[in-house]
Short mmCIF file of C-alpha atoms and ligand atoms in Angstrom, two decimals:
data_model
loop_
_atom_site.label_atom_id
_atom_site.label_comp_id
_atom_site.label_asym_id
_atom_site.label_seq_id
_atom_site.Cartn_x
_atom_site.Cartn_y
_atom_site.Cartn_z
CA PRO N 1 0.12 0.13 0.44
CA ALA N 2 1.03 3.56 -0.47
CA PRO N 3 2.75 5.02 2.54
CA GLY N 4 0.17 7.61 3.31
CA LEU N 5 -2.24 4.65 3.64
CA LEU N 6 -0.27 3.87 7.26
CA LEU N 7 -2.43 5.20 9.32
CA PRO N 8 -2.22 6.26 12.99
CA THR N 9 -4.04 4.11 14.09
CA ALA N 10 -2.46 4.00 17.94
CA ASP N 11 -5.77 4.88 19.73
CA LEU N 12 -7.29 2.00 18.70
CA PRO N 13 -7.15 -1.03 21.24
CA PRO N 14 -5.97 -4.27 20.67
CA SER N 15 -9.34 -5.32 21.98
CA PHE N 16 -10.92 -3.43 19.24
CA ARG N 17 -13.12 -5.86 17.33
CA TRP N 18 -12.07 -6.82 13.26
CA GLY N 19 -14.55 -8.31 11.59
CA VAL N 20 -15.97 -8.93 7.82
CA ALA N 21 -20.04 -9.00 6.62
CA THR N 22 -22.11 -10.59 4.39
CA SER N 23 -25.87 -11.60 4.02
CA SER N 24 -27.73 -14.61 3.15
CA TYR N 25 -29.10 -13.74 -0.29
CA GLN N 26 -25.80 -11.88 -1.48
CA ILE N 27 -23.75 -14.81 -0.95
CA GLU N 28 -25.12 -18.22 -0.48
CA GLY N 29 -26.76 -19.25 -3.67
CA ALA N 30 -28.06 -22.70 -3.50
CA VAL N 31 -32.09 -20.73 -3.30
CA ALA N 32 -34.06 -24.24 -3.54
CA GLU N 33 -32.21 -26.97 -1.58
CA ASP N 34 -32.48 -28.24 1.70
CA GLY N 35 -36.16 -27.47 1.51
CA ARG N 36 -35.56 -23.49 1.59
CA THR N 37 -38.85 -21.90 0.23
CA PRO N 38 -38.54 -18.02 -2.19
CA SER N 39 -38.08 -15.08 -0.35
CA ILE N 40 -39.26 -11.74 -1.58
CA TRP N 41 -35.56 -11.41 -2.98
CA ASP N 42 -35.91 -14.17 -5.43
CA THR N 43 -39.59 -12.97 -6.86
CA PHE N 44 -38.20 -9.26 -7.52
CA CYS N 45 -35.13 -10.53 -8.95
CA ARG N 46 -37.53 -11.93 -11.93
CA MET N 47 -39.79 -8.86 -12.36
CA PRO N 48 -38.40 -7.17 -15.31
CA GLY N 49 -36.14 -4.48 -15.11
CA ALA N 50 -35.68 -4.66 -11.28
CA VAL N 51 -32.60 -6.05 -10.97
CA VAL N 52 -29.50 -4.76 -13.34
CA GLY N 53 -28.82 -7.26 -16.02
CA GLY N 54 -31.60 -9.56 -14.99
CA ASP N 55 -29.38 -10.77 -12.46
CA ASN N 56 -30.42 -13.00 -9.20
CA GLY N 57 -29.12 -14.77 -6.48
CA ASP N 58 -29.50 -18.68 -7.73
CA VAL N 59 -26.14 -18.96 -7.58
CA ALA N 60 -24.30 -15.74 -5.91
CA CYS N 61 -20.90 -16.55 -4.51
CA ASP N 62 -22.14 -19.98 -4.13
CA HIS N 63 -21.46 -20.03 -0.61
CA TYR N 64 -23.76 -22.74 0.20
CA HIS N 65 -21.81 -25.20 -1.44
CA ARG N 66 -17.92 -23.66 -0.59
CA MET N 67 -18.46 -22.65 3.52
CA PRO N 68 -15.60 -24.44 4.68
CA GLN N 69 -13.19 -22.70 2.10
CA ASP N 70 -14.78 -19.32 2.66
CA VAL N 71 -14.28 -19.92 6.37
CA ALA N 72 -10.68 -20.49 5.76
CA LEU N 73 -10.42 -17.88 3.51
CA ILE N 74 -11.96 -15.45 6.42
CA LYS N 75 -9.18 -16.53 8.83
CA SER N 76 -6.32 -15.80 6.49
CA LEU N 77 -7.49 -12.21 6.19
CA GLY N 78 -6.93 -12.04 10.14
CA VAL N 79 -10.07 -10.73 11.58
CA ASP N 80 -11.67 -12.26 14.57
CA THR N 81 -15.48 -12.07 13.56
CA TYR N 82 -17.59 -12.43 11.20
CA ARG N 83 -21.30 -11.34 10.08
CA PHE N 84 -23.34 -13.34 8.55
CA SER N 85 -27.01 -13.50 8.28
CA VAL N 86 -29.49 -15.99 8.75
CA ALA N 87 -31.98 -17.00 5.78
CA TRP N 88 -35.15 -17.15 7.08
CA PRO N 89 -36.86 -19.40 4.69
CA ARG N 90 -34.49 -22.06 4.88
CA VAL N 91 -35.30 -22.04 8.89
CA GLN N 92 -38.53 -21.80 8.73
CA PRO N 93 -40.07 -22.30 5.09
CA GLY N 94 -42.79 -20.22 4.23
CA GLY N 95 -42.58 -18.52 7.62
CA ARG N 96 -44.57 -19.97 9.52
CA GLY N 97 -44.38 -23.17 11.82
CA PRO N 98 -41.28 -25.92 12.71
CA ALA N 99 -37.91 -25.28 11.75
CA ASN N 100 -36.54 -26.73 8.57
CA GLN N 101 -33.75 -29.10 10.18
CA ALA N 102 -32.06 -29.48 7.14
CA GLY N 103 -31.69 -25.13 6.69
CA LEU N 104 -30.52 -25.07 10.34
CA ALA N 105 -27.67 -27.25 9.56
CA PHE N 106 -25.77 -25.20 7.30
CA TYR N 107 -25.66 -22.26 10.12
CA ASP N 108 -24.88 -24.68 12.67
CA ARG N 109 -22.17 -26.16 11.00
CA LEU N 110 -20.85 -22.71 9.25
CA THR N 111 -20.94 -21.56 13.41
CA ASP N 112 -18.84 -24.83 14.32
CA ARG N 113 -16.12 -24.37 11.68
CA LEU N 114 -16.35 -20.27 12.45
CA LEU N 115 -15.37 -21.31 16.53
CA ALA N 116 -13.12 -23.71 15.32
CA GLU N 117 -11.21 -21.54 13.57
CA GLY N 118 -10.86 -18.91 16.71
CA ILE N 119 -13.34 -16.91 14.77
CA ASP N 120 -16.60 -14.86 16.76
CA PRO N 121 -19.81 -15.55 14.60
CA TRP N 122 -21.77 -12.38 14.95
CA VAL N 123 -25.26 -13.53 13.81
CA THR N 124 -28.02 -11.10 11.80
CA LEU N 125 -31.52 -12.75 12.16
CA TYR N 126 -32.88 -10.19 8.55
CA HIS N 127 -31.21 -9.07 6.12
CA TRP N 128 -34.02 -8.89 3.77
CA ASP N 129 -34.96 -12.65 2.56
CA LEU N 130 -38.04 -11.95 4.12
CA PRO N 131 -40.01 -15.44 2.80
CA GLN N 132 -42.93 -14.39 0.28
CA GLU N 133 -45.53 -16.43 1.92
CA LEU N 134 -45.78 -13.48 4.64
CA GLU N 135 -45.16 -11.07 2.09
CA ASP N 136 -47.97 -12.52 0.55
CA ALA N 137 -50.15 -12.31 3.70
CA GLY N 138 -49.19 -8.12 3.79
CA GLY N 139 -45.69 -8.46 4.21
CA TRP N 140 -44.14 -5.93 6.73
CA PRO N 141 -47.30 -3.41 6.65
CA ASN N 142 -48.87 -6.65 8.49
CA ARG N 143 -48.68 -6.24 11.68
CA ASP N 144 -48.68 -10.73 12.32
CA THR N 145 -44.71 -10.18 10.63
CA ALA N 146 -43.99 -8.76 13.36
CA TYR N 147 -44.69 -12.02 15.72
CA ARG N 148 -43.84 -14.47 13.02
CA PHE N 149 -40.59 -12.84 12.78
CA ALA N 150 -39.79 -13.40 16.90
CA ASP N 151 -40.97 -17.45 16.48
CA TYR N 152 -38.43 -17.58 13.61
CA ALA N 153 -35.63 -15.23 15.72
CA MET N 154 -36.04 -17.96 18.37
CA LEU N 155 -36.06 -21.28 16.19
CA VAL N 156 -32.01 -19.54 15.33
CA PHE N 157 -31.94 -17.89 18.93
CA ASP N 158 -32.72 -22.02 20.21
CA LYS N 159 -30.54 -23.88 17.90
CA LEU N 160 -27.09 -21.86 17.96
CA SER N 161 -27.23 -19.96 21.67
CA ASP N 162 -25.20 -22.07 22.80
CA ARG N 163 -22.57 -21.09 20.96
CA VAL N 164 -23.22 -17.81 19.67
CA ASP N 165 -22.96 -14.52 21.81
CA ASN N 166 -23.59 -11.56 19.56
CA TRP N 167 -27.07 -11.08 18.00
CA THR N 168 -28.52 -8.49 15.56
CA THR N 169 -32.38 -8.46 14.68
CA LEU N 170 -33.08 -6.55 11.61
CA ASN N 171 -30.42 -5.15 9.09
CA GLU N 172 -31.16 -1.66 8.15
CA PRO N 173 -34.89 -1.58 8.87
CA TRP N 174 -35.55 2.23 6.78
CA CYS N 175 -33.93 -0.18 3.41
CA SER N 176 -36.75 -2.55 3.66
CA ALA N 177 -39.14 -0.14 4.72
CA TRP N 178 -38.69 3.12 2.89
CA LEU N 179 -37.02 0.85 -0.17
CA GLY N 180 -38.56 -1.76 -0.02
CA TYR N 181 -42.55 -0.58 0.29
CA TYR N 182 -42.05 3.02 -0.81
CA VAL N 183 -39.38 3.88 -3.62
CA GLY N 184 -39.68 0.22 -5.11
CA VAL N 185 -36.48 -0.01 -5.73
CA HIS N 186 -36.21 -3.01 -3.10
CA ALA N 187 -38.30 -6.22 -2.92
CA PRO N 188 -41.22 -6.42 -2.73
CA GLY N 189 -41.13 -3.28 -4.83
CA ARG N 190 -44.62 -1.41 -3.73
CA LYS N 191 -45.03 2.15 -3.70
CA ASN N 192 -47.02 3.07 -0.92
CA PHE N 193 -46.42 5.69 1.56
CA ASP N 194 -48.70 4.41 4.60
CA ASP N 195 -47.58 1.00 3.71
CA ALA N 196 -43.62 2.37 3.99
CA ILE N 197 -45.08 3.93 7.18
CA ALA N 198 -46.75 0.49 8.83
CA ALA N 199 -43.19 -1.30 8.10
CA VAL N 200 -41.46 0.67 9.63
CA HIS N 201 -43.47 0.36 12.59
CA HIS N 202 -43.84 -3.19 12.26
CA LEU N 203 -40.23 -3.83 11.82
CA LEU N 204 -39.49 -2.10 14.80
CA LEU N 205 -41.67 -4.44 16.75
CA GLY N 206 -40.93 -7.10 15.35
CA HIS N 207 -37.29 -6.27 16.81
CA GLY N 208 -38.21 -5.93 19.92
CA LEU N 209 -40.25 -8.49 20.23
CA ALA N 210 -37.62 -10.91 19.28
CA THR N 211 -35.33 -9.11 21.71
CA GLN N 212 -37.04 -9.80 24.60
CA ARG N 213 -37.43 -13.40 23.84
CA MET N 214 -34.21 -14.37 23.19
CA ARG N 215 -32.94 -12.20 26.02
CA ALA N 216 -35.59 -14.33 28.36
CA ALA N 217 -33.92 -17.07 27.45
CA ALA N 218 -30.55 -16.35 27.25
CA THR N 219 -28.78 -18.56 30.23
CA ARG N 220 -25.79 -16.37 29.59
CA GLU N 221 -24.52 -12.77 29.09
CA MET N 222 -24.98 -11.95 25.44
CA LYS N 223 -25.02 -9.01 23.44
CA PHE N 224 -28.69 -7.97 21.50
CA GLY N 225 -28.65 -5.08 18.94
CA ILE N 226 -29.93 -4.16 15.50
CA THR N 227 -28.55 -2.31 12.76
CA LEU N 228 -29.06 0.51 11.36
CA ASN N 229 -27.84 2.17 7.93
CA MET N 230 -26.80 5.43 8.37
CA GLY N 231 -25.67 9.32 6.57
CA THR N 232 -25.54 13.00 7.69
CA ALA N 233 -28.39 15.18 6.74
CA ASP N 234 -26.75 18.76 6.69
CA PRO N 235 -28.58 21.62 5.20
CA ALA N 236 -27.18 23.08 1.89
CA THR N 237 -28.33 25.85 2.64
CA ASP N 238 -28.30 28.55 5.83
CA THR N 239 -32.12 28.57 4.27
CA ALA N 240 -35.10 28.06 5.93
CA ALA N 241 -36.20 25.68 3.35
CA ASP N 242 -32.79 23.43 3.18
CA ARG N 243 -32.62 23.68 7.04
CA ASP N 244 -36.22 21.99 7.33
CA ALA N 245 -35.33 19.51 4.10
CA ALA N 246 -32.67 18.77 6.56
CA ARG N 247 -34.41 17.80 9.77
CA ARG N 248 -36.97 15.49 7.71
CA ALA N 249 -34.38 13.37 5.77
CA ASP N 250 -32.63 12.65 9.23
CA GLY N 251 -36.43 12.28 10.57
CA MET N 252 -37.11 9.94 8.44
CA GLY N 253 -33.90 8.37 8.16
CA LEU N 254 -32.54 8.58 11.42
CA ARG N 255 -34.69 9.42 14.16
CA ILE N 256 -38.02 7.80 13.57
CA TYR N 257 -35.89 4.06 13.89
CA LEU N 258 -33.30 5.76 17.33
CA ASP N 259 -35.89 7.80 19.21
CA PRO N 260 -38.63 4.71 19.23
CA LEU N 261 -35.79 2.55 20.01
CA ARG N 262 -33.75 4.53 22.54
CA LYS N 263 -36.82 7.44 24.03
CA GLY N 264 -39.24 4.96 23.68
CA SER N 265 -41.86 7.20 21.20
CA TYR N 266 -41.96 8.42 18.17
CA PRO N 267 -39.97 12.21 17.44
CA ALA N 268 -42.90 14.67 17.71
CA ASP N 269 -41.83 16.80 14.39
CA MET N 270 -42.73 13.47 11.79
CA VAL N 271 -45.32 12.53 13.99
CA GLU N 272 -46.88 16.07 13.08
CA ASP N 273 -45.53 15.89 9.49
CA LEU N 274 -47.24 12.31 8.90
CA ALA N 275 -50.48 13.23 10.23
CA ALA N 276 -49.99 16.29 7.79
CA ARG N 277 -50.13 13.81 5.42
CA GLY N 278 -52.75 12.06 6.65
CA THR N 279 -51.19 9.03 7.84
CA ALA N 280 -49.67 7.77 11.73
CA PHE N 281 -47.73 5.05 12.79
CA PRO N 282 -49.80 1.90 13.78
CA VAL N 283 -48.99 2.20 17.20
CA GLN N 284 -50.86 0.13 19.71
CA ASP N 285 -50.86 -0.54 23.54
CA GLY N 286 -47.75 -1.66 24.71
CA ASP N 287 -46.14 -1.21 21.42
CA LEU N 288 -43.42 1.58 22.34
CA GLU N 289 -42.39 -0.29 25.72
CA VAL N 290 -41.60 -3.52 23.54
CA ILE N 291 -39.50 -1.51 20.69
CA SER N 292 -37.44 0.22 23.76
CA THR N 293 -36.83 -2.82 25.30
CA PRO N 294 -33.51 -2.50 26.15
CA PHE N 295 -30.72 -3.61 23.65
CA ASP N 296 -26.36 -4.02 24.12
CA VAL N 297 -25.23 -2.87 21.15
CA LEU N 298 -26.12 -0.18 18.06
CA GLY N 299 -24.89 -1.77 14.91
CA VAL N 300 -23.70 1.04 12.25
CA ASN N 301 -23.30 1.21 8.37
CA PHE N 302 -22.14 4.46 6.84
CA TYR N 303 -21.69 4.63 3.13
CA PHE N 304 -21.70 8.79 3.09
CA GLY N 305 -23.26 11.61 4.18
CA GLN N 306 -25.77 14.43 2.19
CA ASP N 307 -26.76 17.67 1.91
CA PHE N 308 -30.25 18.20 1.56
CA SER N 309 -31.89 20.98 -0.30
CA GLY N 310 -35.92 21.90 0.52
CA THR N 311 -36.33 23.35 -3.31
CA ASP N 312 -36.05 21.26 -6.30
CA GLU N 313 -33.81 22.48 -9.24
CA GLN N 314 -36.76 25.08 -10.02
CA GLY N 315 -36.70 26.46 -6.88
CA ASN N 316 -40.37 25.53 -6.29
CA THR N 317 -40.79 24.10 -2.28
CA HIS N 318 -43.52 21.64 -2.74
CA ASP N 319 -43.64 18.88 -5.19
CA ALA N 320 -46.46 18.10 -7.78
CA ASP N 321 -48.75 16.46 -4.60
CA GLY N 322 -48.27 18.85 -2.35
CA HIS N 323 -45.51 17.19 -0.51
CA PRO N 324 -42.76 19.19 1.04
CA VAL N 325 -39.26 19.11 -1.48
CA VAL N 326 -36.58 16.70 0.42
CA ARG N 327 -34.08 16.81 -2.09
CA ALA N 328 -30.33 15.00 -1.89
CA ILE N 329 -27.53 16.85 -3.40
CA LEU N 330 -24.28 14.53 -3.34
CA PRO N 331 -21.63 16.75 -1.59
CA ALA N 332 -19.02 17.42 -4.14
CA GLY N 333 -15.99 15.31 -4.53
CA PRO N 334 -14.94 11.97 -5.58
CA ARG N 335 -16.85 9.12 -6.23
CA THR N 336 -17.69 5.36 -5.88
CA ALA N 337 -18.83 3.20 -8.88
CA MET N 338 -22.13 3.32 -7.08
CA ASP N 339 -21.77 7.53 -7.68
CA TRP N 340 -21.76 7.70 -4.14
CA PRO N 341 -19.85 9.97 -2.73
CA ILE N 342 -16.43 9.72 -0.35
CA THR N 343 -17.16 11.91 3.27
CA ALA N 344 -14.96 10.02 5.55
CA GLU N 345 -15.11 13.55 7.66
CA ARG N 346 -19.24 12.99 8.36
CA PHE N 347 -18.62 9.37 9.42
CA THR N 348 -16.55 11.11 12.47
CA GLN N 349 -19.42 13.95 12.48
CA LEU N 350 -22.18 10.91 12.77
CA LEU N 351 -20.74 8.56 15.76
CA VAL N 352 -20.22 11.81 17.53
CA ARG N 353 -23.18 13.17 17.26
CA LEU N 354 -25.25 9.22 17.92
CA HIS N 355 -23.05 9.70 20.75
CA ARG N 356 -24.28 13.12 22.01
CA ASP N 357 -27.80 12.00 21.03
CA TYR N 358 -28.24 8.67 22.02
CA PRO N 359 -26.05 8.49 25.06
CA GLY N 360 -25.23 5.34 26.97
CA LEU N 361 -24.79 2.76 23.74
CA PRO N 362 -21.93 1.14 22.27
CA MET N 363 -21.32 1.23 18.76
CA VAL N 364 -19.90 -1.64 16.50
CA ILE N 365 -19.91 -0.47 12.16
CA THR N 366 -20.96 -3.34 11.10
CA GLU N 367 -20.86 -2.35 7.24
CA ASN N 368 -18.41 0.31 5.89
CA GLY N 369 -16.51 -0.17 2.36
CA ALA N 370 -16.84 0.69 -1.19
CA ALA N 371 -17.32 -0.17 -4.91
CA PHE N 372 -15.10 0.50 -7.41
CA ASP N 373 -14.26 -0.76 -11.08
CA ASP N 374 -11.95 -3.53 -9.79
CA SER N 375 -9.67 -4.72 -13.10
CA ALA N 376 -8.42 -8.20 -12.31
CA ASP N 377 -5.22 -9.47 -13.61
CA ALA N 378 -5.12 -13.00 -15.23
CA ASP N 379 -4.16 -14.40 -11.80
CA GLY N 380 -7.67 -12.34 -10.53
CA ASN N 381 -5.57 -9.98 -8.63
CA VAL N 382 -6.96 -6.37 -8.04
CA ALA N 383 -4.64 -3.54 -7.09
CA ASP N 384 -7.60 -1.64 -5.46
CA GLU N 385 -5.47 1.51 -4.11
CA ASP N 386 -9.19 3.17 -3.91
CA ARG N 387 -11.06 1.18 -2.34
CA THR N 388 -7.73 0.23 0.17
CA SER N 389 -7.81 4.54 0.65
CA TYR N 390 -11.79 4.14 1.70
CA LEU N 391 -11.12 1.59 3.84
CA ALA N 392 -8.19 3.53 6.05
CA GLU N 393 -9.65 6.90 5.35
CA HIS N 394 -12.94 5.67 7.37
CA ILE N 395 -11.30 3.79 9.90
CA ALA N 396 -9.41 6.70 11.10
CA ALA N 397 -12.33 8.43 10.88
CA VAL N 398 -13.96 5.85 13.59
CA ALA N 399 -10.41 6.20 15.37
CA ALA N 400 -11.51 10.13 15.00
CA ALA N 401 -14.85 9.52 16.92
CA ARG N 402 -13.63 7.44 19.72
CA GLU N 403 -11.21 10.71 20.57
CA GLN N 404 -14.16 12.70 20.77
CA GLY N 405 -15.74 9.87 22.86
CA ALA N 406 -18.14 8.13 20.93
CA ASP N 407 -17.83 4.48 22.52
CA VAL N 408 -17.58 2.56 19.11
CA ARG N 409 -16.12 -0.65 19.72
CA GLY N 410 -15.27 -2.95 16.05
CA TYR N 411 -14.99 -2.33 12.38
CA PHE N 412 -16.68 -4.71 10.32
CA ALA N 413 -15.67 -4.38 6.00
CA TRP N 414 -18.31 -4.56 3.87
CA SER N 415 -17.89 -6.84 2.34
CA LEU N 416 -15.93 -10.12 2.80
CA MET N 417 -16.39 -10.72 -0.88
CA ASP N 418 -17.58 -9.61 -4.18
CA ASN N 419 -21.51 -10.55 -4.12
CA PHE N 420 -24.65 -9.62 -5.49
CA GLU N 421 -25.46 -6.27 -4.67
CA TRP N 422 -28.98 -6.13 -4.73
CA ALA N 423 -31.00 -3.98 -7.64
CA GLU N 424 -27.99 -3.52 -9.01
CA GLY N 425 -26.48 -7.91 -9.45
CA TYR N 426 -23.11 -8.70 -9.77
CA ALA N 427 -21.62 -5.45 -11.50
CA LYS N 428 -21.02 -3.33 -8.56
CA ARG N 429 -18.59 -4.53 -6.29
CA PHE N 430 -17.89 -4.54 -2.58
CA GLY N 431 -15.72 -7.37 -1.74
CA ILE N 432 -12.03 -7.05 -0.31
CA VAL N 433 -12.04 -10.84 -2.01
CA HIS N 434 -12.09 -10.65 -5.54
CA VAL N 435 -15.08 -13.10 -7.08
CA ASP N 436 -14.46 -14.76 -10.40
CA TYR N 437 -17.99 -15.23 -11.11
CA GLU N 438 -17.38 -18.25 -13.62
CA THR N 439 -15.27 -20.35 -11.71
CA GLN N 440 -15.80 -19.11 -8.34
CA VAL N 441 -12.72 -18.86 -7.40
CA ARG N 442 -11.59 -16.07 -4.78
CA THR N 443 -8.60 -13.65 -4.57
CA PRO N 444 -7.85 -11.40 -1.64
CA LYS N 445 -7.78 -7.77 -2.97
CA GLN N 446 -4.68 -5.68 -2.31
CA SER N 447 -7.47 -4.14 0.08
CA ALA N 448 -7.55 -7.11 1.97
CA LEU N 449 -4.27 -7.88 2.65
CA TRP N 450 -4.08 -4.47 3.66
CA TYR N 451 -6.66 -4.52 5.98
CA ARG N 452 -4.91 -7.61 7.20
CA ASP N 453 -1.75 -5.78 7.78
CA THR N 454 -3.95 -3.17 9.81
CA ILE N 455 -5.57 -5.26 11.98
CA SER N 456 -2.51 -7.15 12.68
CA ARG N 457 -0.39 -3.49 13.09
CA VAL N 458 -2.97 -2.50 15.97
CA ARG N 459 -2.94 -5.77 17.75
CA GLY N 460 0.58 -5.17 17.66
CA SER N 461 1.20 -8.31 16.80
C1 GBH E 501 -26.33 -2.20 2.65
O1 GBH E 501 -26.98 -1.15 2.36
C2 GBH E 501 -26.79 -3.27 3.06
O2 GBH E 501 -27.06 -3.54 4.37
C3 GBH E 501 -25.46 -4.22 2.20
O3 GBH E 501 -26.28 -5.33 2.27
C4 GBH E 501 -25.53 -3.52 1.16
O4 GBH E 501 -24.19 -4.58 0.30
C5 GBH E 501 -24.65 -2.39 0.96
O5 GBH E 501 -24.91 -1.54 1.99
C6 GBH E 501 -23.76 -1.83 0.06
O6 GBH E 501 -24.76 -1.23 -1.04
O7 GBH E 501 -28.69 6.78 -1.90
O8 GBH E 501 -31.60 7.64 -0.98
O9 GBH E 501 -30.30 5.02 -1.05
C7 GBH E 501 -26.52 -0.06 2.56
C8 GBH E 501 -27.78 1.32 2.58
C9 GBH E 501 -26.73 3.11 0.98
C10 GBH E 501 -29.14 3.27 1.94
C11 GBH E 501 -26.99 4.36 1.01
C12 GBH E 501 -28.70 4.38 1.71
C13 GBH E 501 -27.75 6.78 1.16
C14 GBH E 501 -29.28 7.27 0.75
N1 GBH E 501 -27.57 2.24 2.10
N2 GBH E 501 -28.08 4.96 1.29
S1 GBH E 501 -29.93 6.68 -0.37
#
């Protein structure tokens, strides 16, 4: 790596956790094996135009068949922790009823392999692959899905909790609710504002129900948490309209999750905004007590921060439907292959703000990383200085936030390897390990070697 990438990491303690992350649908393949039923992503991928290139997760990285080699790969990267998700439709086909032992057995073997290599398994229970039958019954806008989720969580917990200590209920409920039910660019591809708001509430309720039940069943100390995707929302200028747009973006992106989770109520300004749109969170008696049940660690997924404007390009403050304009403006500077800006300093800003506004909550970076237009040589080697720099700058941003008091205890690079990047298909590569999709050969990129060296340097080993 370039000399400039040897960053001051001295203030990251030897106890700091280092990991790599993946999710089930993005890597496993084997979608019809051992009793797995379709998820909403299997269905969505077959909708014309939904996914770039018409790609789907049928094979993905074929991880389901290559798991032992992949665990060896993880080990070779020098990390101490691996974050993976469990596919609900493998464990409980159709989303109801008893466990499918053949499906559970895969995660049982994975857990054992990881532990045998000295790697701590971090389990995420839901990374977007809802059983299609539950979507057919109404999906997350249907309150019953929250109870189904808690039942499913207990099937996994009962199988793995003798060996797994770290449990994350949901990955990025904003994406499930907003992208899945309002924008429609993620599964199930619905476009209804009221449904998205109901989905938010039922996702949070499912988190609370599952956390309560797992905690009650735990026979030793365990850590429970939730992972949120978060950015920063700064006003593009100091006008009242831009400041209000930033408030709304922050409210919908961050506060409507963290306020009920940590303070036991939805933010009053957002409730008011929703009422002005004729909608509301479908809260029933006792829900907020369930949602605000204590948890131990906040998972933070960060990719970039944005500015917001309250006017469109023509200067209008309201759109055609009469709703206030909330227009994202991407900060200037270099972009990744996703066309996402690189804003490491805003990562520090976010973490310090979380520490200030939601105190007393240890944080772990459960995802951070970037897609770039990698070019692999004939042997699959990728000299990804751009990704290496991205990781280095963002790890330095974490260290800077810690210096300002933010209680961040670990970092997972997204992702272990190139994989199915949702609506972008296989065209966008986030891995620190290159995957040749013809041969399924995995080759660590320069960034992976840099990551391994950085971890060993911080550990002083
Ligand atoms: C994560 O989602 C996922 O957990 C992971 O599975 C995925 O592969 C990875 O990121 C890379 O995409 O431009 O309006 O969407 C991150 C999704 C991307 C959501 C940035 C928020 C910014 C606002 N986030 N996005 S917007």
